[in-house]
Amino acid sequence: MSKNFDYAPIAPGWIRLLEIVSVSPKIVLRVETTSLDSPPPYLALSYCWGTLPPVDVISLETGLMDAMGSYVGSRIWIDAICINQQDDQEKSHQVQAMDKVYQQAETVLIWLGAQTFDSDTALRGIRDYGGAAFAAGILNFTTQQYRAWPDLAEYPEHHKTRDTLLRLMQKAADAEGDATLIEHRLPRLAFARLSHREYFTRVWVKQEVTLASKAIILCGNESAALEHLHALTLFYGLLQMWEVREWRAGRASRIPGPFSEEELMNADNVVELLASATASDAIGNLFSGQKKHRHGDPQSLYDLLYACYVRSSSQVLCCQDPRDKIWGLAGIASDMDELELTVSYEESAKDIYEKTARSLLQQGRIEILTWCRSREMQPPTWVPNLALPIRPPWSNDTGTPLFRATGNRCQPEEVWESEAVSGMVRLHGVVVDIVNECGSIWRADPGASFDQQSFLAIVSDLWGYLEKSRYTEDQKQDAIWRIPIGDKEFPDASPYFVRGTERSAEQFRSLISKRMNSDVNAETYSYQACMGCTYMAKPLLTNSGHVGLGPSEMMANDQIVLLWGGSTPYVVREREDQQGYFLVGEAYIYGIMDGEFADALETGEATKVFQLW
């Protein structure tokens, strides 16, 4: 293929394929076009943009072509080359067809990159432990079984799988503590390093892996089945929870994980050391929804957007073109037609984000407003800026609301009948109260050690507000520990949130009464983690005595509102010209999170239309 390849126009429904003529001593690729309705057998490449050069410098990575030596004579689709990246119109219809491209490929080749000092070891672990977990049936578990692990008494059909996995876990745990069993160890550090490769943070990979009927991982000269990587990812997460539980119960004699007590004691930074053995969340996200999609139950765009972008900055899926934050998921979203969203590279990212937000709100997804973070109040404030990392909201668990602040009310159909105004959306709701006072901002860095002094300052502010509040004495005692964490907690050895329980109250009492040390740090882990979720929040007191949390940009005289269909209250600020409102962010208000305020209203009482800009 020449350096200055000239693209002939290609019609919608057709694609270009590359025939791999040779890879050595010279890479030779021959281009042909074919209809997607009746294509010849072909492969499709899944890789991380950046590892391949742009089309005007066709000099494919040597390691990749070495790995593909056995595919000489095959046809392959590579998006960077098979799509004219300089033609926005062509890109639009070609990207629209990418779901078919990956679904119809005989095999998707996943190129993770060149060999490193331990990548072969990681691939061995995928084949051995991942292969064994796959054979045991770990991919047949549902979310309910993962949440219940290892207590699967209610799921007798999975007992055989559980017992096999527990034996495999015991093998992995025993090997860590026995120098004679090194060859039997699960290569945790190597696998963790592999999982942090840039490939797993790429938006397009989510679609490509979900759609592939068969896929093979290539890394250096080693390979493994994609299903085995999926199985190991799940197995490793369950293994870590199981080992912690076994250790806390006194059934294990060594600290969980690959590090000895001596290594942990001598580490300069224990947190960093432990993190080095933790797989990236991005690799788990890569596989989420895959099984549902294959069984004819694909995820909605809202669920995909949450899973891919509403997370800490290190786990957000990335792409070179900000428009691909939407279009990179179009092929696997179940409701693109319902949302009336069509792939187009002839619009700006700003316009695409606004159109997407408006469509999701019309669908009833008021929760997208919790994704709106401060951008110095630049309108439209109601449109999530997906080009930036979005911290998880306070009010839900992996996209599922924990509250029902508006009860059973939803936006009336007529709200969408008026003509859309660029930059503005109309939503029905009610004013709850006016912000009277604001406290200290919870600025603690989520990645740093818990700042007990700053926490105590927040508690002091809250208690002062509660003393002025509308609540009974019993409610005040309940509110003081629920508000800082937004009333949610981590159950023991579980990655999922639930509503706060007495366990959190006990941890709160420890944090306000004991000097921080390793024991207090360990016993208050859940409370600290949930305080991390309310990062950059600050306490508030309203005119009529409600107390809660609001965003750091909140000011006195801002309004607390409920927007019908939303699970949480919001803080809004009236524009100077009184022609609408700016969205400041989500709020947690003690005593109204389960619909108490909304349910007490008469039908239509105090309802108004909020024009958000």
Coordinates of C-alpha atoms in Angstrom, one line a residue:
M1 CA 0.0 0.0 0.0
S2 CA 1.6 3.3 -1.0
K3 CA 2.3 6.2 1.2
N4 CA -0.1 8.5 -0.7
F5 CA -3.1 6.2 -1.1
D6 CA -6.0 7.8 -2.9
Y7 CA -9.4 6.7 -1.7
A8 CA -12.1 6.1 -4.3
P9 CA -15.6 7.0 -3.1
I10 CA -17.4 4.2 -1.3
A11 CA -21.2 3.9 -1.0
P12 CA -23.1 3.3 2.2
G13 CA -23.4 -0.5 2.9
W14 CA -20.0 -1.2 1.4
I15 CA -16.6 -1.5 3.1
R16 CA -13.0 -1.8 2.1
L17 CA -11.0 -4.9 3.0
L18 CA -7.2 -5.4 3.0
E19 CA -5.8 -8.7 1.7
I20 CA -2.6 -9.5 3.6
V21 CA -0.4 -10.4 0.7
S22 CA 2.8 -10.6 2.8
V23 CA 4.3 -9.4 6.1
S24 CA 8.0 -10.2 5.4
P25 CA 10.4 -9.1 4.2
K26 CA 7.9 -6.4 3.1
I27 CA 4.4 -5.6 4.3
V28 CA 2.1 -5.8 1.3
L29 CA -1.7 -5.1 1.6
R30 CA -4.1 -5.2 -1.3
V31 CA -7.3 -3.1 -1.1
E32 CA -10.7 -4.3 -2.3
T33 CA -14.3 -3.2 -1.7
T34 CA -17.3 -5.5 -0.8
S35 CA -20.9 -5.2 0.1
L36 CA -21.7 -5.9 3.8
D37 CA -24.7 -7.8 2.6
S38 CA -22.5 -10.6 1.2
P39 CA -18.9 -10.1 2.2
P40 CA -16.2 -12.8 1.9
P41 CA -14.7 -14.3 5.1
Y42 CA -12.6 -11.6 6.8
L43 CA -11.0 -10.7 10.1
A44 CA -11.4 -7.4 11.9
L45 CA -8.7 -5.7 14.0
S46 CA -9.3 -4.2 17.4
Y47 CA -6.5 -2.1 18.7
C48 CA -5.7 1.2 20.4
W49 CA -5.4 4.3 18.2
G50 CA -1.9 5.6 18.5
T51 CA -0.3 2.2 18.1
L52 CA -1.0 2.5 14.4
P53 CA 0.0 5.5 12.3
P54 CA -2.4 7.7 10.3
V55 CA -3.2 6.6 6.8
D56 CA -0.5 8.8 5.1
V57 CA 2.2 6.8 6.8
I58 CA 1.3 3.2 6.3
S59 CA 4.0 1.6 8.2
L60 CA 2.2 -0.9 10.4
E61 CA 3.7 -1.8 13.8
T62 CA 6.3 -4.6 13.2
G63 CA 5.2 -6.5 16.3
L64 CA 1.6 -6.6 15.1
M65 CA 2.5 -7.8 11.6
D66 CA 4.8 -10.5 13.1
A67 CA 1.8 -11.7 15.2
M68 CA -0.3 -11.8 12.1
G69 CA 2.1 -13.8 10.1
S70 CA -0.2 -16.8 10.2
Y71 CA -3.0 -14.8 8.6
V72 CA -1.2 -14.1 5.2
G73 CA -3.8 -14.6 2.5
S74 CA -6.6 -13.5 4.7
R75 CA -8.7 -10.4 4.4
I76 CA -8.8 -7.9 7.3
W77 CA -10.7 -4.7 8.2
I78 CA -8.6 -2.0 10.0
D79 CA -10.6 1.2 10.6
A80 CA -7.7 3.6 10.4
I81 CA -6.9 2.4 6.9
C82 CA -10.3 1.1 5.5
I83 CA -12.1 4.3 6.3
N84 CA -11.1 7.6 4.7
Q85 CA -10.5 9.5 7.9
Q86 CA -10.4 12.9 6.0
D87 CA -13.9 12.5 4.7
D88 CA -16.5 13.3 7.4
Q89 CA -19.4 12.1 5.2
E90 CA -17.8 8.8 4.6
K91 CA -16.8 8.4 8.2
S92 CA -20.5 9.0 9.2
H93 CA -21.9 6.1 7.1
Q94 CA -18.9 3.8 7.7
V95 CA -19.1 4.3 11.5
Q96 CA -22.9 3.7 11.3
A97 CA -22.1 0.3 9.9
M98 CA -19.3 -0.7 12.3
D99 CA -21.7 -2.9 14.3
K100 CA -22.2 -5.1 11.2
V101 CA -18.4 -5.1 10.5
Y102 CA -17.5 -6.6 13.8
Q103 CA -20.6 -8.9 14.1
Q104 CA -19.9 -10.4 10.7
A105 CA -16.1 -10.8 11.1
E106 CA -15.1 -14.5 11.4
T107 CA -12.6 -13.5 14.1
V108 CA -11.7 -10.2 15.8
L109 CA -8.0 -9.9 16.5
I110 CA -7.3 -7.9 19.6
W111 CA -3.9 -6.3 19.5
L112 CA -2.8 -5.4 23.1
G113 CA 0.7 -4.2 22.0
A114 CA 4.3 -5.4 22.0
Q115 CA 5.8 -7.9 24.4
T116 CA 7.0 -6.7 27.8
F117 CA 9.1 -8.5 30.5
D118 CA 6.0 -10.1 32.0
S119 CA 3.3 -10.0 29.3
D120 CA 4.0 -13.7 28.4
T121 CA 3.4 -14.6 32.1
A122 CA 0.1 -12.6 32.0
L123 CA -1.1 -14.5 28.9
R124 CA -0.2 -17.8 30.6
G125 CA -2.3 -16.8 33.6
I126 CA -5.2 -16.0 31.3
R127 CA -4.9 -19.4 29.6
D128 CA -4.5 -21.4 32.8
Y129 CA -6.6 -19.7 35.5
G130 CA -8.9 -17.9 33.0
G131 CA -9.4 -21.1 31.0
A132 CA -10.2 -23.1 34.2
A133 CA -12.7 -20.4 35.5
F134 CA -14.3 -20.4 32.0
A135 CA -14.6 -24.1 32.0
A136 CA -16.2 -24.0 35.5
G137 CA -18.9 -21.8 34.2
I138 CA -18.1 -18.4 35.7
L139 CA -19.5 -16.5 32.7
N140 CA -22.9 -18.0 33.5
F141 CA -23.1 -16.1 36.8
T142 CA -25.6 -13.2 36.9
T143 CA -25.2 -9.9 38.8
Q144 CA -27.1 -11.4 41.7
Q145 CA -24.7 -14.3 42.0
Y146 CA -21.7 -12.0 41.9
R147 CA -23.2 -9.8 44.6
A148 CA -24.0 -12.9 46.8
W149 CA -20.6 -14.6 46.4
P150 CA -19.7 -17.0 47.9
D151 CA -23.0 -17.4 49.7
L152 CA -25.0 -19.0 46.8
A153 CA -27.4 -21.0 49.0
E154 CA -30.3 -19.6 47.0
Y155 CA -28.8 -20.6 43.7
P156 CA -28.3 -24.4 43.8
E157 CA -27.8 -24.6 40.0
H158 CA -24.5 -22.7 40.6
H159 CA -23.2 -24.8 43.5
K160 CA -21.0 -27.0 41.2
T161 CA -19.5 -23.9 39.6
R162 CA -19.0 -22.3 43.1
D163 CA -17.2 -25.4 44.5
T164 CA -14.9 -25.6 41.4
L165 CA -14.0 -21.9 41.7
L166 CA -13.4 -22.2 45.4
R167 CA -10.9 -25.0 44.8
L168 CA -9.2 -22.9 42.2
M169 CA -9.1 -20.0 44.6
Q170 CA -7.6 -22.2 47.3
K171 CA -5.0 -23.3 44.8
A172 CA -4.1 -19.7 44.0
A173 CA -4.0 -18.7 47.8
D174 CA -1.8 -21.7 48.7
A175 CA 0.6 -21.1 45.9
E176 CA 1.2 -17.5 47.1
G177 CA 2.5 -18.8 50.5
D178 CA 4.6 -21.7 49.3
A179 CA 7.9 -21.2 47.4
T180 CA 7.7 -24.7 46.0
L181 CA 4.4 -23.8 44.2
I182 CA 5.7 -20.8 42.2
E183 CA 4.7 -22.4 38.9
H184 CA 1.2 -22.8 40.1
R185 CA 0.7 -19.2 41.1
L186 CA -1.8 -16.9 39.5
P187 CA 0.4 -14.1 38.0
R188 CA -1.4 -11.3 39.8
L189 CA 1.1 -8.5 39.2
A190 CA 1.6 -9.4 35.5
F191 CA -2.1 -9.6 34.9
A192 CA -2.7 -6.3 36.7
R193 CA -0.1 -4.6 34.6
L194 CA -1.6 -6.0 31.4
S195 CA -5.1 -4.8 32.5
H196 CA -3.7 -1.2 32.7
R197 CA -2.7 -1.1 29.1
E198 CA -4.2 1.8 27.1
Y199 CA -6.2 -0.6 24.9
F200 CA -8.7 -1.2 27.7
T201 CA -9.5 2.5 28.1
R202 CA -10.5 3.0 24.4
V203 CA -14.2 3.7 23.7
W204 CA -14.3 1.8 20.4
V205 CA -13.0 -1.3 22.1
K206 CA -16.2 -1.6 24.2
Q207 CA -18.2 -1.9 21.0
E208 CA -15.8 -4.2 19.2
V209 CA -15.5 -6.7 22.0
T210 CA -19.2 -6.7 22.7
L211 CA -20.0 -7.4 19.0
A212 CA -17.3 -10.0 18.3
S213 CA -18.7 -13.5 17.9
K214 CA -15.1 -14.9 18.3
A215 CA -12.0 -13.0 19.4
I216 CA -8.4 -13.7 20.1
I217 CA -6.0 -11.6 22.2
L218 CA -2.6 -11.0 20.6
C219 CA 0.3 -9.6 22.7
G220 CA 3.8 -9.9 21.4
N221 CA 4.0 -13.5 20.1
E222 CA 1.5 -14.9 22.6
S223 CA -2.3 -15.3 22.3
A224 CA -5.3 -16.3 24.3
A225 CA -9.1 -16.5 23.9
L226 CA -11.0 -13.4 24.8
E227 CA -13.4 -15.5 26.9
H228 CA -10.6 -16.6 29.1
L229 CA -9.6 -13.0 29.7
H230 CA -13.2 -12.3 30.6
A231 CA -13.3 -15.3 33.0
L232 CA -10.0 -14.3 34.7
T233 CA -11.2 -10.8 35.2
L234 CA -14.3 -12.0 37.0
F235 CA -12.4 -14.7 38.9
Y236 CA -9.7 -12.3 40.1
G237 CA -12.3 -9.9 41.5
L238 CA -14.1 -12.7 43.4
L239 CA -10.8 -14.1 44.6
Q240 CA -9.8 -10.9 46.2
M241 CA -13.1 -10.6 48.1
W242 CA -12.9 -14.2 49.1
E243 CA -9.4 -13.9 50.4
V244 CA -10.3 -10.9 52.5
R245 CA -13.2 -12.7 54.0
E246 CA -11.2 -15.8 54.8
W247 CA -8.5 -13.7 56.5
R248 CA -10.9 -11.7 58.6
A249 CA -12.6 -14.9 59.6
G250 CA -9.3 -16.4 60.8
R251 CA -9.3 -19.2 58.2
A252 CA -6.2 -17.9 56.4
S253 CA -2.8 -17.6 58.0
R254 CA -1.3 -15.0 55.6
I255 CA -2.4 -11.5 54.5
P256 CA -4.4 -11.7 51.3
G257 CA -2.6 -11.0 48.0
P258 CA 0.8 -11.5 46.5
F259 CA 2.8 -9.5 49.1
S260 CA 4.3 -10.9 52.4
E261 CA 3.8 -9.0 55.7
E262 CA 7.5 -8.0 55.5
E263 CA 7.0 -6.5 52.0
L264 CA 4.0 -4.5 53.3
M265 CA 5.8 -3.3 56.4
N266 CA 8.8 -2.1 54.4
A267 CA 6.9 -0.5 51.6
D268 CA 7.4 3.3 51.2
N269 CA 3.7 3.5 50.1
V270 CA 1.5 0.6 51.0
V271 CA -1.5 2.0 49.0
E272 CA 0.6 2.1 45.8
L273 CA 2.0 -1.4 46.5
L274 CA -1.5 -2.9 46.9
A275 CA -2.8 -1.0 43.9
S276 CA 0.0 -2.6 41.7
A277 CA -1.8 -6.0 42.2
T278 CA -5.3 -4.6 41.4
A279 CA -6.7 -5.0 37.9
S280 CA -8.0 -1.9 36.2
D281 CA -11.7 -1.2 36.5
A282 CA -11.6 -0.5 32.8
I283 CA -11.1 -4.1 31.9
G284 CA -14.2 -5.1 33.9
N285 CA -16.2 -2.4 32.2
L286 CA -15.0 -3.7 28.8
F287 CA -17.0 -6.9 29.4
S288 CA -20.0 -5.4 31.2
G289 CA -23.2 -5.9 29.2
Q290 CA -21.5 -8.3 26.7
K291 CA -23.6 -11.3 27.8
K292 CA -26.9 -9.4 27.8
H293 CA -26.1 -8.1 24.3
R294 CA -25.4 -11.5 23.0
H295 CA -28.7 -12.8 24.5
G296 CA -30.7 -10.1 22.7
D297 CA -30.9 -7.7 25.6
P298 CA -28.5 -4.8 24.7
Q299 CA -27.9 -1.9 27.1
S300 CA -29.5 1.5 26.6
L301 CA -27.3 4.5 25.7
Y302 CA -27.8 5.9 29.2
D303 CA -26.5 2.7 30.8
L304 CA -23.5 2.6 28.4
L305 CA -22.7 6.3 29.0
Y306 CA -22.8 5.8 32.8
A307 CA -20.6 2.7 32.6
C308 CA -18.0 4.2 30.3
Y309 CA -17.7 7.8 31.5
V310 CA -19.1 8.3 35.0
R311 CA -16.1 7.2 37.0
S312 CA -12.7 8.3 38.3
S313 CA -10.5 10.0 35.7
S314 CA -8.2 7.0 35.5
Q315 CA -11.0 4.7 34.5
V316 CA -12.9 6.8 31.9
L317 CA -12.9 5.4 28.4
C318 CA -11.1 7.7 26.0
C319 CA -11.1 8.6 22.3
Q320 CA -9.2 11.0 20.0
D321 CA -12.4 12.7 18.7
P322 CA -14.8 13.9 21.5
R323 CA -17.7 13.1 19.2
D324 CA -16.8 9.4 19.5
K325 CA -17.9 9.5 23.2
I326 CA -21.3 9.1 21.7
W327 CA -20.7 7.5 18.3
G328 CA -18.3 4.9 19.7
L329 CA -21.2 3.3 21.5
A330 CA -23.9 3.8 18.8
G331 CA -23.5 0.2 17.5
I332 CA -24.3 -1.4 20.8
A333 CA -26.9 1.0 22.3
S334 CA -30.4 -0.5 22.1
D335 CA -32.3 2.8 21.7
M336 CA -30.5 5.0 19.2
D337 CA -33.5 5.0 16.9
E338 CA -35.8 5.8 19.8
L339 CA -33.5 8.7 20.8
E340 CA -33.4 9.8 17.1
L341 CA -29.6 10.0 17.2
T342 CA -27.8 9.3 13.9
V343 CA -24.0 9.2 13.6
S344 CA -22.7 12.4 12.1
Y345 CA -19.2 13.9 11.9
E346 CA -20.6 17.0 10.3
E347 CA -21.7 18.4 13.7
S348 CA -19.6 19.7 16.6
A349 CA -19.1 17.7 19.8
K350 CA -21.0 20.4 21.7
D351 CA -24.0 20.1 19.5
I352 CA -24.0 16.3 19.7
Y353 CA -23.7 16.4 23.5
E354 CA -26.7 18.8 23.7
K355 CA -28.8 16.7 21.3
T356 CA -28.0 13.6 23.2
A357 CA -28.8 15.2 26.6
R358 CA -32.1 16.5 25.3
S359 CA -33.1 13.1 23.9
L360 CA -32.2 11.3 27.2
L361 CA -34.2 13.8 29.2
Q362 CA -37.1 13.3 26.9
Q363 CA -36.7 9.6 27.5
G364 CA -37.1 10.2 31.2
R365 CA -33.4 10.0 32.2
I366 CA -33.5 13.0 34.5
E367 CA -30.5 11.3 36.3
I368 CA -28.1 12.7 33.6
L369 CA -28.4 16.0 35.4
T370 CA -26.3 14.4 38.3
W371 CA -23.5 14.1 35.8
C372 CA -23.3 17.9 35.3
R373 CA -20.3 19.3 37.1
S374 CA -19.2 22.9 37.4
R375 CA -17.8 24.5 34.3
E376 CA -17.7 28.0 35.9
M377 CA -21.5 28.0 35.2
Q378 CA -21.0 28.1 31.4
P379 CA -24.3 27.3 29.7
P380 CA -25.8 24.9 28.8
T381 CA -25.3 23.8 32.4
W382 CA -27.8 20.9 32.0
V383 CA -25.6 19.1 29.3
P384 CA -23.0 16.7 30.7
N385 CA -19.6 17.5 29.2
L386 CA -18.5 14.0 28.3
A387 CA -15.2 15.3 27.0
L388 CA -14.1 15.6 30.7
P389 CA -14.1 12.9 33.5
I390 CA -17.4 12.9 35.4
R391 CA -17.2 11.8 39.0
P392 CA -19.9 9.3 40.1
P393 CA -23.0 11.0 41.6
W394 CA -23.7 10.8 45.3
S395 CA -27.2 9.4 44.8
N396 CA -26.9 6.1 43.0
D397 CA -25.0 2.8 42.7
T398 CA -23.5 2.0 39.2
G399 CA -26.2 4.0 37.6
T400 CA -29.1 2.7 39.7
P401 CA -30.8 5.3 41.9
L402 CA -30.7 4.8 45.6
F403 CA -33.5 7.3 46.3
R404 CA -36.9 8.4 44.9
A405 CA -37.1 12.0 45.9
T406 CA -39.9 12.8 43.4
G407 CA -41.9 9.7 44.2
N408 CA -43.9 8.5 41.3
R409 CA -44.1 11.8 39.5
C410 CA -42.6 12.1 36.0
Q411 CA -42.3 14.8 33.3
P412 CA -45.6 15.4 31.5
E413 CA -45.7 14.7 27.8
E414 CA -46.5 18.2 26.9
V415 CA -43.2 19.5 28.2
W416 CA -41.6 18.2 25.0
E417 CA -44.3 19.4 22.6
S418 CA -43.0 23.0 22.4
E419 CA -40.2 23.8 20.0
A420 CA -36.7 23.1 21.3
V421 CA -34.6 26.2 21.9
S422 CA -30.8 25.8 21.4
G423 CA -29.0 25.8 24.8
M424 CA -32.2 25.6 26.8
V425 CA -34.5 22.8 28.1
R426 CA -37.8 23.0 30.0
L427 CA -38.5 20.7 32.9
H428 CA -41.4 20.6 35.3
G429 CA -40.8 20.4 39.0
V430 CA -41.3 22.2 42.3
V431 CA -39.2 24.5 44.6
V432 CA -38.5 22.8 47.9
D433 CA -36.6 25.6 49.7
I434 CA -34.0 28.4 49.5
V435 CA -30.4 27.9 50.6
N436 CA -29.7 30.1 53.7
E437 CA -26.2 29.1 54.8
C438 CA -23.3 27.0 53.4
G439 CA -20.5 25.3 55.3
S440 CA -17.0 24.1 54.6
I441 CA -16.2 22.3 51.3
W442 CA -15.1 18.7 51.7
R443 CA -11.9 19.0 49.6
A444 CA -10.2 15.8 50.7
D445 CA -8.4 14.2 47.8
P446 CA -10.1 10.8 47.1
G447 CA -6.7 9.3 46.3
A448 CA -5.0 10.5 49.5
S449 CA -5.3 9.4 53.2
F450 CA -8.5 10.3 55.0
D451 CA -8.4 13.9 56.3
Q452 CA -9.9 13.5 59.7
Q453 CA -9.6 17.2 60.7
S454 CA -11.4 18.3 57.6
F455 CA -14.1 15.7 58.3
L456 CA -14.6 17.0 61.8
A457 CA -15.0 20.5 60.4
I458 CA -17.8 19.3 58.1
V459 CA -19.4 17.5 61.1
S460 CA -19.2 20.7 63.2
D461 CA -20.9 22.7 60.4
L462 CA -23.6 20.1 60.1
W463 CA -24.3 19.9 63.8
G464 CA -24.6 23.7 64.0
Y465 CA -27.2 23.5 61.1
L466 CA -29.1 20.6 62.7
E467 CA -29.4 22.6 65.9
K468 CA -31.3 25.3 63.9
S469 CA -33.2 22.7 61.8
R470 CA -36.8 21.5 61.6
Y471 CA -36.0 18.0 62.7
T472 CA -36.7 16.2 66.0
E473 CA -33.9 15.2 68.3
D474 CA -34.0 11.6 67.1
Q475 CA -33.9 12.8 63.5
K476 CA -30.9 15.0 64.3
Q477 CA -29.0 12.1 65.7
D478 CA -29.8 10.1 62.6
A479 CA -29.0 12.9 60.2
I480 CA -25.6 13.7 61.6
W481 CA -24.1 10.5 60.3
R482 CA -26.2 10.0 57.2
I483 CA -25.6 13.4 55.6
P484 CA -21.8 13.3 55.2
I485 CA -22.0 10.0 53.2
G486 CA -25.2 10.9 51.3
D487 CA -26.8 8.0 53.2
K488 CA -25.0 5.1 51.4
E489 CA -22.4 2.5 52.4
F490 CA -20.4 -0.4 51.1
P491 CA -21.5 -3.8 52.6
D492 CA -18.6 -5.9 53.8
A493 CA -16.5 -7.3 51.0
S494 CA -18.8 -6.0 48.3
P495 CA -18.2 -3.4 45.5
Y496 CA -21.8 -2.3 45.5
F497 CA -23.5 0.5 47.5
V498 CA -26.6 0.2 49.7
R499 CA -28.4 2.7 51.9
G500 CA -26.7 3.5 55.1
T501 CA -27.1 1.2 58.1
E502 CA -26.1 1.1 61.8
R503 CA -22.8 -0.1 60.6
S504 CA -22.1 3.3 59.1
A505 CA -23.3 5.0 62.3
E506 CA -20.8 3.0 64.3
Q507 CA -18.0 4.0 61.9
F508 CA -19.0 7.6 62.2
R509 CA -18.8 7.5 65.9
S510 CA -15.3 6.0 65.6
L511 CA -14.1 8.8 63.3
I512 CA -15.4 11.5 65.6
S513 CA -14.1 10.0 68.8
K514 CA -10.9 8.2 68.1
R515 CA -7.5 9.4 66.9
M516 CA -6.7 8.0 63.5
N517 CA -4.5 4.9 63.4
S518 CA -4.2 1.8 61.4
D519 CA -7.0 0.0 63.3
V520 CA -9.5 3.0 63.0
N521 CA -8.5 3.3 59.4
A522 CA -9.4 -0.3 58.7
E523 CA -12.6 -0.4 60.7
T524 CA -14.0 2.8 59.1
Y525 CA -13.2 1.9 55.4
S526 CA -16.8 2.0 54.2
Y527 CA -17.5 5.4 55.7
Q528 CA -14.3 6.9 54.3
A529 CA -15.0 5.4 50.9
C530 CA -18.5 6.9 50.8
M531 CA -17.1 10.3 52.0
G532 CA -14.9 10.1 48.9
C533 CA -18.1 10.0 46.8
T534 CA -19.2 13.4 48.2
Y535 CA -15.9 15.0 47.4
M536 CA -16.3 18.8 46.8
A537 CA -19.7 18.9 48.5
K538 CA -20.6 21.2 51.4
P539 CA -23.2 21.3 54.1
L540 CA -26.3 23.5 53.7
L541 CA -29.1 24.9 55.8
T542 CA -32.3 26.1 54.1
N543 CA -34.6 29.0 55.1
S544 CA -37.2 26.5 56.5
G545 CA -34.7 24.3 58.3
H546 CA -33.8 21.5 55.9
V547 CA -30.2 20.3 56.2
G548 CA -28.1 18.4 53.6
L549 CA -25.3 18.6 51.1
G550 CA -24.9 20.6 48.0
P551 CA -22.2 21.2 45.3
S552 CA -19.2 23.4 46.1
E553 CA -20.4 26.1 43.8
M554 CA -23.6 26.5 45.7
M555 CA -24.3 29.9 47.3
A556 CA -26.9 31.4 49.6
N557 CA -30.2 32.2 47.9
D558 CA -29.8 29.3 45.4
Q559 CA -32.9 27.2 45.2
I560 CA -33.4 23.5 46.1
V561 CA -35.8 22.0 43.5
L562 CA -37.3 18.7 42.6
L563 CA -37.5 18.0 38.9
W564 CA -40.2 15.3 38.2
G565 CA -38.8 11.9 37.4
G566 CA -35.5 12.6 39.2
S567 CA -34.3 10.6 42.1
T568 CA -32.6 13.4 43.9
P569 CA -33.0 17.1 44.5
Y570 CA -31.0 19.7 42.6
V571 CA -29.6 23.2 43.3
V572 CA -30.4 25.8 40.7
R573 CA -29.6 29.5 40.4
E574 CA -31.9 32.1 38.8
R575 CA -30.4 34.0 35.9
E576 CA -29.8 37.7 36.4
D577 CA -32.3 38.5 33.7
Q578 CA -34.9 36.2 35.5
Q579 CA -35.4 34.3 32.2
G580 CA -34.5 30.9 33.6
Y581 CA -32.1 29.0 35.7
F582 CA -28.6 27.6 35.7
L583 CA -28.1 24.1 37.1
V584 CA -25.6 24.1 39.9
G585 CA -25.7 20.4 40.7
E586 CA -27.3 17.6 42.7
A587 CA -28.1 17.8 46.4
Y588 CA -28.8 15.5 49.3
I589 CA -31.5 16.8 51.6
Y590 CA -32.3 14.8 54.8
G591 CA -35.9 13.9 55.1
I592 CA -37.1 14.3 51.5
M593 CA -35.0 11.7 49.6
D594 CA -37.8 9.0 49.6
G595 CA -40.6 11.2 48.3
E596 CA -41.7 12.7 51.6
F597 CA -41.9 16.3 50.2
A598 CA -43.3 15.3 46.8
D599 CA -45.9 12.9 48.1
A600 CA -47.2 15.6 50.5
L601 CA -48.1 17.9 47.6
E602 CA -51.6 18.1 46.2
T603 CA -51.9 17.3 42.5
G604 CA -50.4 20.2 40.6
E605 CA -49.6 22.1 43.7
A606 CA -46.7 24.6 43.3
T607 CA -45.5 22.9 40.1
K608 CA -43.7 25.2 37.8
V609 CA -41.7 25.0 34.6
F610 CA -37.9 25.5 35.0
Q611 CA -36.1 26.8 31.9
L612 CA -32.6 25.5 32.4
W613 CA -29.7 27.1 30.4

